[in-house]
GROMACS .gro file of N, CA and C in nm:
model
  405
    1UNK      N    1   0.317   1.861   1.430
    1UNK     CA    2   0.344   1.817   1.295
    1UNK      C    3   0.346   1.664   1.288
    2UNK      N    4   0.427   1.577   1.386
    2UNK     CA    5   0.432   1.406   1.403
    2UNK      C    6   0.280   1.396   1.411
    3UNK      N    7   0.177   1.451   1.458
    3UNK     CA    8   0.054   1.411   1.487
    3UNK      C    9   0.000   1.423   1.371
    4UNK      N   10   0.016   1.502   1.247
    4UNK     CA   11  -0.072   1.484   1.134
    4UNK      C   12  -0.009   1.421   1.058
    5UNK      N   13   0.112   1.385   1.040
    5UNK     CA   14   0.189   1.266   0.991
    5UNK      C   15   0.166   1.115   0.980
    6UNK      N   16   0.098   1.149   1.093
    6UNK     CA   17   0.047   0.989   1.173
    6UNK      C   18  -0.093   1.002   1.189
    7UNK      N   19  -0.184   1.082   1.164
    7UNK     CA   20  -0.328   1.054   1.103
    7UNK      C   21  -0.325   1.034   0.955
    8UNK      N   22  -0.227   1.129   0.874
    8UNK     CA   23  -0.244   1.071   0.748
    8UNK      C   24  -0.195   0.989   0.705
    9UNK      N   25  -0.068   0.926   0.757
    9UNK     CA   26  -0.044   0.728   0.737
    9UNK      C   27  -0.195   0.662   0.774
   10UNK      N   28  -0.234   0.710   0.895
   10UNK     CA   29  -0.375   0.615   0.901
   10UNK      C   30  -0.480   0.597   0.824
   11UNK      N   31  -0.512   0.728   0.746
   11UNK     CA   32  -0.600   0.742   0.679
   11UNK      C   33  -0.547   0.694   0.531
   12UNK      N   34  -0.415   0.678   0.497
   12UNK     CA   35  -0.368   0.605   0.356
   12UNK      C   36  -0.410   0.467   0.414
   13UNK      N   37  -0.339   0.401   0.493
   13UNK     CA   38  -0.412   0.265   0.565
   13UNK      C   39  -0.557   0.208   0.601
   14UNK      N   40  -0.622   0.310   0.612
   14UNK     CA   41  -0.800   0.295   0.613
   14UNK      C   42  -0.831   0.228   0.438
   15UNK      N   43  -0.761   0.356   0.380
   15UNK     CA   44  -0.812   0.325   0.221
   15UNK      C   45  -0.775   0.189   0.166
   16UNK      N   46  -0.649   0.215   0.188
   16UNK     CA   47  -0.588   0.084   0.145
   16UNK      C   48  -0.644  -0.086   0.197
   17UNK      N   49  -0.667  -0.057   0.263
   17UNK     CA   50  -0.754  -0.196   0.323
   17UNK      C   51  -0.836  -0.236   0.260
   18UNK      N   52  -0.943  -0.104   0.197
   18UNK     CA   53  -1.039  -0.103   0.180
   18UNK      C   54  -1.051  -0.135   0.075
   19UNK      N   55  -0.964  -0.176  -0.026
   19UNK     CA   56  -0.940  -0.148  -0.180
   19UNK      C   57  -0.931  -0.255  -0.219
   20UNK      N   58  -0.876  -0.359  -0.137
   20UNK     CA   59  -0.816  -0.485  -0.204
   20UNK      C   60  -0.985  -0.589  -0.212
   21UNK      N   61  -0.977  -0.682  -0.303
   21UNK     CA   62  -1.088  -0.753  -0.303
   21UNK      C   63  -1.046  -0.922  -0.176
   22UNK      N   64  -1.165  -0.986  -0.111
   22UNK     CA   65  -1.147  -1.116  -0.049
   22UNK      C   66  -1.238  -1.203  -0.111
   23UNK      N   67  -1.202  -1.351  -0.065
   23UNK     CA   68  -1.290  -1.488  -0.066
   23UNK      C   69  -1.404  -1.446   0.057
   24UNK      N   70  -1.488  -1.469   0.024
   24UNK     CA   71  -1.553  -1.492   0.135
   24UNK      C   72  -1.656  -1.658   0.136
   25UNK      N   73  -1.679  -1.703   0.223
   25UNK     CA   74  -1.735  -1.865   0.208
   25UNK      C   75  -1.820  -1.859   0.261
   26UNK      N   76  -1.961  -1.945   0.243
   26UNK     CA   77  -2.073  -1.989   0.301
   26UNK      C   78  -2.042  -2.101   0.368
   27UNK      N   79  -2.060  -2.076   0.503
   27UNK     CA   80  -2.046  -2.108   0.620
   27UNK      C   81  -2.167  -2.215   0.690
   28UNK      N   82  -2.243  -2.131   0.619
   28UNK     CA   83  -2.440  -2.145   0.753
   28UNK      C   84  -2.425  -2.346   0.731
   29UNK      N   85  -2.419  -2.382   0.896
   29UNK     CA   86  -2.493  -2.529   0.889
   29UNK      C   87  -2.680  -2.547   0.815
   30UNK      N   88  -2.704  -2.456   0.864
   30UNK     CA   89  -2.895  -2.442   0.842
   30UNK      C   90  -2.860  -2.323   0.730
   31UNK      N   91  -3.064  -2.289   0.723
   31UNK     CA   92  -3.087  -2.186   0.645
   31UNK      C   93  -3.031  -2.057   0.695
   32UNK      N   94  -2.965  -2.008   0.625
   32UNK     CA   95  -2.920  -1.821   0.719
   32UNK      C   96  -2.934  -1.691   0.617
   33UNK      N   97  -2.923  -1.609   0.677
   33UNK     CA   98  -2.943  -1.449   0.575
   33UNK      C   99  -2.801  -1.450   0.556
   34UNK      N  100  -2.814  -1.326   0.444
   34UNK     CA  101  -2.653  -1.345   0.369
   34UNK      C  102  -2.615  -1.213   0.422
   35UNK      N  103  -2.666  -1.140   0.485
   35UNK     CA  104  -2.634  -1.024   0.611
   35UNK      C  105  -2.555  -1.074   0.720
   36UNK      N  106  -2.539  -1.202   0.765
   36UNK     CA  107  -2.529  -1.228   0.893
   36UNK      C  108  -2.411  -1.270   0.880
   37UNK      N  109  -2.317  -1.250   0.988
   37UNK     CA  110  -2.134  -1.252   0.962
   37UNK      C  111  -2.097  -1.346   1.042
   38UNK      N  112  -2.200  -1.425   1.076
   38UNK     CA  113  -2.211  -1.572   1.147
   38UNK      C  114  -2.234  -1.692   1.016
   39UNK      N  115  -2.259  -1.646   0.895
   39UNK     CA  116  -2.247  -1.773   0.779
   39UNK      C  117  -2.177  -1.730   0.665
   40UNK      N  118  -2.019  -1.666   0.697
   40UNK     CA  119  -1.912  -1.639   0.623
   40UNK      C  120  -1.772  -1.628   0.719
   41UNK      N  121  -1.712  -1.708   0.606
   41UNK     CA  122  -1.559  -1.725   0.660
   41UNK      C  123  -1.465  -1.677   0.578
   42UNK      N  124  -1.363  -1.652   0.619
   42UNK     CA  125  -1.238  -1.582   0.541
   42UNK      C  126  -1.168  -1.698   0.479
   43UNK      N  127  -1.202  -1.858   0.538
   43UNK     CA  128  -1.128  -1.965   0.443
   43UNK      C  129  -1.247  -2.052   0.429
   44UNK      N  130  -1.167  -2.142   0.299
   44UNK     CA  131  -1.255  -2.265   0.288
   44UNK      C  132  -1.278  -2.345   0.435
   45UNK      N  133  -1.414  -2.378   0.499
   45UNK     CA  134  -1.484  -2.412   0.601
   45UNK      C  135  -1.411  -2.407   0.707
   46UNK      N  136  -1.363  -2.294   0.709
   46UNK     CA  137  -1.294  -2.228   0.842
   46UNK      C  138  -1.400  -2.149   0.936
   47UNK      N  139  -1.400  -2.075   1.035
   47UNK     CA  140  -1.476  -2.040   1.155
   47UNK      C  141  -1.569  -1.967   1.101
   48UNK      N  142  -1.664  -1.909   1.082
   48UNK     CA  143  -1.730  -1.794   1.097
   48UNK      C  144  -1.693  -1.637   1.142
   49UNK      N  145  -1.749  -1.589   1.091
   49UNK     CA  146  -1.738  -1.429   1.177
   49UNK      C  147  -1.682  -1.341   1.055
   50UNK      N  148  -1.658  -1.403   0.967
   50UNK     CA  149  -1.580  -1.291   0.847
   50UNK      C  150  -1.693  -1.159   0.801
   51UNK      N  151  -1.637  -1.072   0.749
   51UNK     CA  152  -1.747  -0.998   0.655
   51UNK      C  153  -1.822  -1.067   0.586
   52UNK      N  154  -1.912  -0.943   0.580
   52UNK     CA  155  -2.032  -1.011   0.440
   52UNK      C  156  -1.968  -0.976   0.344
   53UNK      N  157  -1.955  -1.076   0.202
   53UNK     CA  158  -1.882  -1.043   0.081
   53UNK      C  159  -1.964  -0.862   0.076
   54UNK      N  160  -1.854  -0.820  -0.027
   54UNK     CA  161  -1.907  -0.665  -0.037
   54UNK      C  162  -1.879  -0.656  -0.201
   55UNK      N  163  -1.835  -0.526  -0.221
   55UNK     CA  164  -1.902  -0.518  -0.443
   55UNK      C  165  -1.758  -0.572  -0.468
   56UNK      N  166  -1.632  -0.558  -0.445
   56UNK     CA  167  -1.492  -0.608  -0.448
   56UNK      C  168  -1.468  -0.733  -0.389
   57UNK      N  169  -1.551  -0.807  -0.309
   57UNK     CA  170  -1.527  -0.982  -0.308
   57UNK      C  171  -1.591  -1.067  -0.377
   58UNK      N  172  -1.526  -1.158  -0.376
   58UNK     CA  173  -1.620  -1.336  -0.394
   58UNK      C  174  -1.657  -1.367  -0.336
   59UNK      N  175  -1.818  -1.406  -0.366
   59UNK     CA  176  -1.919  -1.513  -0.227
   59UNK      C  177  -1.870  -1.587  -0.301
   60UNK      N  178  -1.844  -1.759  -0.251
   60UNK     CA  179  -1.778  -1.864  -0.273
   60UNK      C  180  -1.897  -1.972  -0.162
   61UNK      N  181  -2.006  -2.035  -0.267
   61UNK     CA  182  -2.072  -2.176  -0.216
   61UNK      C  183  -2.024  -2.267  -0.280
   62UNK      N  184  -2.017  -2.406  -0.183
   62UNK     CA  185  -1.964  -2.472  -0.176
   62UNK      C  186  -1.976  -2.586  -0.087
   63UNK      N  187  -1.928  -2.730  -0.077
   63UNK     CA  188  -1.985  -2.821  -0.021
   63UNK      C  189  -1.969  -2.824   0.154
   64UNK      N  190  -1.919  -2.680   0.193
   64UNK     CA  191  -1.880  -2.643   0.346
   64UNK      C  192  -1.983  -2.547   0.407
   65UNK      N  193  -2.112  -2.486   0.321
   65UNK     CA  194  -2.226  -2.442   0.352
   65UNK      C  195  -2.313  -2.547   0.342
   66UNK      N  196  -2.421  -2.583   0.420
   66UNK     CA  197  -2.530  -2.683   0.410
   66UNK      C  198  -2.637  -2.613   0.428
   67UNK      N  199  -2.638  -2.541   0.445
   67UNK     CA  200  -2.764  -2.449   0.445
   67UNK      C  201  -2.806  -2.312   0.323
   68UNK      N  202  -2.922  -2.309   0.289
   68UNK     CA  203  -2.967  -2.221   0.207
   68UNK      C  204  -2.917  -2.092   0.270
   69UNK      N  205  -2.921  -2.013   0.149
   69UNK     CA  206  -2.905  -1.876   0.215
   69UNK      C  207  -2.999  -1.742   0.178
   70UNK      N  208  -3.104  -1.724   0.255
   70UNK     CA  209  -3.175  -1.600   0.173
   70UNK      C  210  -3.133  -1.484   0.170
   71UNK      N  211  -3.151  -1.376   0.081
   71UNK     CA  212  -3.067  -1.242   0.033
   71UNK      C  213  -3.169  -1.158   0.143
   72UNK      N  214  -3.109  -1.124   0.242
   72UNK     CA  215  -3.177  -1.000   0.300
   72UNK      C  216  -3.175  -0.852   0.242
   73UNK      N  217  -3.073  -0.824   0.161
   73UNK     CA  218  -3.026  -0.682   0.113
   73UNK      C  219  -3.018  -0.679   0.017
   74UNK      N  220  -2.973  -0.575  -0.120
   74UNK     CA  221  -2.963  -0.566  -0.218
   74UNK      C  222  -2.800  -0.599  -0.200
   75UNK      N  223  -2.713  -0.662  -0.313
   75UNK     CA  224  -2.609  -0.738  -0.337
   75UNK      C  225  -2.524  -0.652  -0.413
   76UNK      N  226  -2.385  -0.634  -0.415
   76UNK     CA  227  -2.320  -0.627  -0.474
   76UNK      C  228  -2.158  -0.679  -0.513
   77UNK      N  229  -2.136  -0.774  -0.596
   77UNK     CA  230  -1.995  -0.852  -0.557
   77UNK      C  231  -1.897  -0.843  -0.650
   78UNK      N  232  -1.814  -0.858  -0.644
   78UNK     CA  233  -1.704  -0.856  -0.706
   78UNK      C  234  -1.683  -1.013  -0.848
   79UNK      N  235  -1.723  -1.092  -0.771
   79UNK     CA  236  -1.752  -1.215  -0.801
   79UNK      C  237  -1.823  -1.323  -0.766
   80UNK      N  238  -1.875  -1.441  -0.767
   80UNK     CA  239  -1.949  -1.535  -0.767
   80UNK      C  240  -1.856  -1.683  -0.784
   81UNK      N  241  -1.897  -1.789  -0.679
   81UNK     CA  242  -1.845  -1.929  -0.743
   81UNK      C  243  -1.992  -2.006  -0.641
   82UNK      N  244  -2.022  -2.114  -0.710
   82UNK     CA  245  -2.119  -2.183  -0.662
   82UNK      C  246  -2.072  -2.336  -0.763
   83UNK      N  247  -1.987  -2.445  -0.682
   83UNK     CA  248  -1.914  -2.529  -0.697
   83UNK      C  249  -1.972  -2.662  -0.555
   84UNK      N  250  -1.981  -2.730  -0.578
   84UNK     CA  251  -2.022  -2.853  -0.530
   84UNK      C  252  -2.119  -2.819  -0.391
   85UNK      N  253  -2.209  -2.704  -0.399
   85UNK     CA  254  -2.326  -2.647  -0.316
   85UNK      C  255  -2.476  -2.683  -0.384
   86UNK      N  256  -2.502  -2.801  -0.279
   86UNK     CA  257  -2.664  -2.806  -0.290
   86UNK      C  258  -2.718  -2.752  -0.236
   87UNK      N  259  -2.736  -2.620  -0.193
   87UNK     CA  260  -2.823  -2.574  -0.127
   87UNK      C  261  -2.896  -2.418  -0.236
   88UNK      N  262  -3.000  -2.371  -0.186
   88UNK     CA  263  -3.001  -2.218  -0.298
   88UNK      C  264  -2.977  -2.156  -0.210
   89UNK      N  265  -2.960  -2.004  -0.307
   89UNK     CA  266  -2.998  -1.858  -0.276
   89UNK      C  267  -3.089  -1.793  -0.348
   90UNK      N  268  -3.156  -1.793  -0.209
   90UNK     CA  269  -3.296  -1.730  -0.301
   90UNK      C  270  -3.284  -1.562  -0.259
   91UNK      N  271  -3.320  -1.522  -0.401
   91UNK     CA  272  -3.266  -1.355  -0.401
   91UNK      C  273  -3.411  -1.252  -0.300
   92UNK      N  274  -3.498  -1.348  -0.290
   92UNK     CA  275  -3.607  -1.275  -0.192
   92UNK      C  276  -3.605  -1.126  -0.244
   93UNK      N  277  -3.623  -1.079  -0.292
   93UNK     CA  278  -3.724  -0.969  -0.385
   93UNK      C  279  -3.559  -0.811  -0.427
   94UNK      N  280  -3.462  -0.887  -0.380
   94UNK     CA  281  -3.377  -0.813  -0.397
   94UNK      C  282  -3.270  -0.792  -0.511
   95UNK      N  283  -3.214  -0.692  -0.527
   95UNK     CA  284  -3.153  -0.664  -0.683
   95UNK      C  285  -2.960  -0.744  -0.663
   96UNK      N  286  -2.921  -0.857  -0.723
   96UNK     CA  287  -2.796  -0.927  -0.681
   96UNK      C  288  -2.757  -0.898  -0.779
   97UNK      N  289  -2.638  -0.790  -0.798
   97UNK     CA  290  -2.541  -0.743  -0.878
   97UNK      C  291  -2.369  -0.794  -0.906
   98UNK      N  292  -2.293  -0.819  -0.992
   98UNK     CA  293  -2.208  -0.896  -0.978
   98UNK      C  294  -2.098  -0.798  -1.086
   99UNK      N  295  -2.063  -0.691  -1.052
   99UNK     CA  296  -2.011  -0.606  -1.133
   99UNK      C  297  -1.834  -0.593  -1.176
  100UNK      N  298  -1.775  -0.715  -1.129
  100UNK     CA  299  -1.624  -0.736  -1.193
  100UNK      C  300  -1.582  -0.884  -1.139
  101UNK      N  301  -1.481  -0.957  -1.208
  101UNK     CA  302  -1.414  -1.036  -1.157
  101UNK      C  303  -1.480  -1.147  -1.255
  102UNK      N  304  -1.511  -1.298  -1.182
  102UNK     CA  305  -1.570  -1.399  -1.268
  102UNK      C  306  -1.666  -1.460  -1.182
  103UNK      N  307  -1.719  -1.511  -1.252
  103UNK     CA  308  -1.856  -1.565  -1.252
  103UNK      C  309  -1.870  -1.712  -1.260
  104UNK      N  310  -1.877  -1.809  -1.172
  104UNK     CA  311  -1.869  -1.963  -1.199
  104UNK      C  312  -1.963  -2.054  -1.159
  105UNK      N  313  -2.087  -2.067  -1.237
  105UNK     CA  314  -2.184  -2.149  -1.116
  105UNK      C  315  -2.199  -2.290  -1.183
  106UNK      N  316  -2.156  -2.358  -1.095
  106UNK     CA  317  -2.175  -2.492  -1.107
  106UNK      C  318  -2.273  -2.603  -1.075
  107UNK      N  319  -2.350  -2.532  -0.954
  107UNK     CA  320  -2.398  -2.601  -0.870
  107UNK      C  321  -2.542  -2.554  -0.758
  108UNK      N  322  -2.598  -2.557  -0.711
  108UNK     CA  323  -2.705  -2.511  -0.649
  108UNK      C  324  -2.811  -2.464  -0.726
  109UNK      N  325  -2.895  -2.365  -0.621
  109UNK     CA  326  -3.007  -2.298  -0.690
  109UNK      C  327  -2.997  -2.128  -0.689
  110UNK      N  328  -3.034  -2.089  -0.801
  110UNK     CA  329  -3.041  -1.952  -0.804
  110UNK      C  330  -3.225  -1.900  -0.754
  111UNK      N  331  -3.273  -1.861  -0.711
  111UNK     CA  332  -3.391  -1.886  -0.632
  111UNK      C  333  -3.474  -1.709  -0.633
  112UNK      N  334  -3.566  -1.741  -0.742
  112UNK     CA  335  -3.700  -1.600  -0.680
  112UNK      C  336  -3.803  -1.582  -0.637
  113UNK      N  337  -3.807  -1.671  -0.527
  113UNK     CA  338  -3.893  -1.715  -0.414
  113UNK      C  339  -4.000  -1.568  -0.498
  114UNK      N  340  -3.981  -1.444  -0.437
  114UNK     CA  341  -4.097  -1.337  -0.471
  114UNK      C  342  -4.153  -1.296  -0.617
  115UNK      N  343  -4.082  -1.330  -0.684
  115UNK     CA  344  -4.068  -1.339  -0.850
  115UNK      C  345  -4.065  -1.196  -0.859
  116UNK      N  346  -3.976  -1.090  -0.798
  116UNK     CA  347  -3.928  -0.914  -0.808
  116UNK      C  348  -3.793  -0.945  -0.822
  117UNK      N  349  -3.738  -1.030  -0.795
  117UNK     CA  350  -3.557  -1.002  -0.752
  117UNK      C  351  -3.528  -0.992  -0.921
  118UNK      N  352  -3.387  -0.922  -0.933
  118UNK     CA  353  -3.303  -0.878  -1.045
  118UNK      C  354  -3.147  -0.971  -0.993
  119UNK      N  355  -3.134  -1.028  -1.107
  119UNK     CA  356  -2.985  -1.103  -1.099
  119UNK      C  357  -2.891  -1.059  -1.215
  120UNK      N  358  -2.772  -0.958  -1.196
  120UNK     CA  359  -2.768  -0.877  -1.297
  120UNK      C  360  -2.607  -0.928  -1.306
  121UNK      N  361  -2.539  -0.956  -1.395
  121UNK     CA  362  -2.368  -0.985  -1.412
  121UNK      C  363  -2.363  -0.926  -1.558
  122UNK      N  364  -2.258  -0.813  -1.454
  122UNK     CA  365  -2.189  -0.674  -1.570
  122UNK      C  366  -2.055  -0.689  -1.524
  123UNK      N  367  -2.005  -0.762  -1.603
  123UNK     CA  368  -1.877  -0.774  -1.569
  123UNK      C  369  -1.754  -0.798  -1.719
  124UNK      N  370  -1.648  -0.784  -1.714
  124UNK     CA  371  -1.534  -0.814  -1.773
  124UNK      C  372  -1.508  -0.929  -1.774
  125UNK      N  373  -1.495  -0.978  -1.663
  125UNK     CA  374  -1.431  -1.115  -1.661
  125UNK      C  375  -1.571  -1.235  -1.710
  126UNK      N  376  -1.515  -1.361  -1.688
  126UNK     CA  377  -1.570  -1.525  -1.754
  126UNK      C  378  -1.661  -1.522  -1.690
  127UNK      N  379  -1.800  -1.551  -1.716
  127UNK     CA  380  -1.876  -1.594  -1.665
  127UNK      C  381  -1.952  -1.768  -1.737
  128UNK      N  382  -1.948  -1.830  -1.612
  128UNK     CA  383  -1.925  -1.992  -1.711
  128UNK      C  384  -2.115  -2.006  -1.627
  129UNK      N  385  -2.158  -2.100  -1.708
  129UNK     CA  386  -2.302  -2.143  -1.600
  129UNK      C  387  -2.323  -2.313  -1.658
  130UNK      N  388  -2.281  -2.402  -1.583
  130UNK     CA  389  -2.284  -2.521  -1.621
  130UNK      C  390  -2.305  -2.622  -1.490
  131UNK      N  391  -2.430  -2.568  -1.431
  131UNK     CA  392  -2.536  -2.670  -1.359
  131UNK      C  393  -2.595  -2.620  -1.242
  132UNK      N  394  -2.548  -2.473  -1.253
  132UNK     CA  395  -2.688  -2.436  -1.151
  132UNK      C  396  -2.795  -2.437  -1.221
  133UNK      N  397  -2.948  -2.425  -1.142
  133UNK     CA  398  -3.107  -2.434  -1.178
  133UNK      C  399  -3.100  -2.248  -1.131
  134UNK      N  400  -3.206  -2.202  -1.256
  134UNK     CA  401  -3.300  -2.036  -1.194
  134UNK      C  402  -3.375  -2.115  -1.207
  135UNK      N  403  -3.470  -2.080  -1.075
  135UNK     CA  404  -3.583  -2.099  -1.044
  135UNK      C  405  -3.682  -1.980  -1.009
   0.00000   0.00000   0.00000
């Protein structure tokens, strides 16, 4: 009986983890894929190695990424900030979805290198756009 007690605390704890939304930061010194858990951090220009933002976080660019970032996958985030980042993201032929939270681009490039990608924000919350470039 203690043994299924204590798989199902674990399994409330799996979920629960899973639920809450994070920051996540662009990291990459150079150009990097936005797959790769080597150009995202859990703080502002803190280490590498974090998750890839997922549909419940914020990707967060910013002047602590120097490198472009191309979209290897189809996207889904919670939110968006692109604040004192010169660099783009180019969506490379993929669908970048932004389905709750807010929306803030200030800065960089929004990028459709293949001219197929979809940049789609369905969201509730603010979405502000006052100086990024689509290209």
């Amino acid at each position: 009986m203690r043994l299924i007690y204590l798989l199902l605390a674990n399994l409330i704890l799996l979920f629960a983890s899973n639920s809450f939304s994070a920051d996540r930061y662009w990291v990459a010194a150079g150009a990097g894929n936005w797959n790769d858990v080597n150009n995202w951090s859990a703080t502002n220009g803190g280490a590498s190695g974090a998750s890839v933002p997922g549909a419940a976080d914020v990707a967060i660019f910013n002047n602590n990424g120097l490198g472009n970032c191309t979209v290897d996958i189809a996207v889904t985030l919670g939110g968006m900030t692109m604040n004192n980042y010169t660099g783009s993201v180019d969506l490379n032929g993929n669908t970048f979805q932004i389905t709750s939270g807010n929306v803030d681009l200030r800065s960089g490039t929004i990028d459709d290198g293949t001219a197929t990608s979809t940049f789609q924000i369905n969201t509730a919350g603010t979405a502000n756009f006052r100086g990024t470039t689509f290209n």
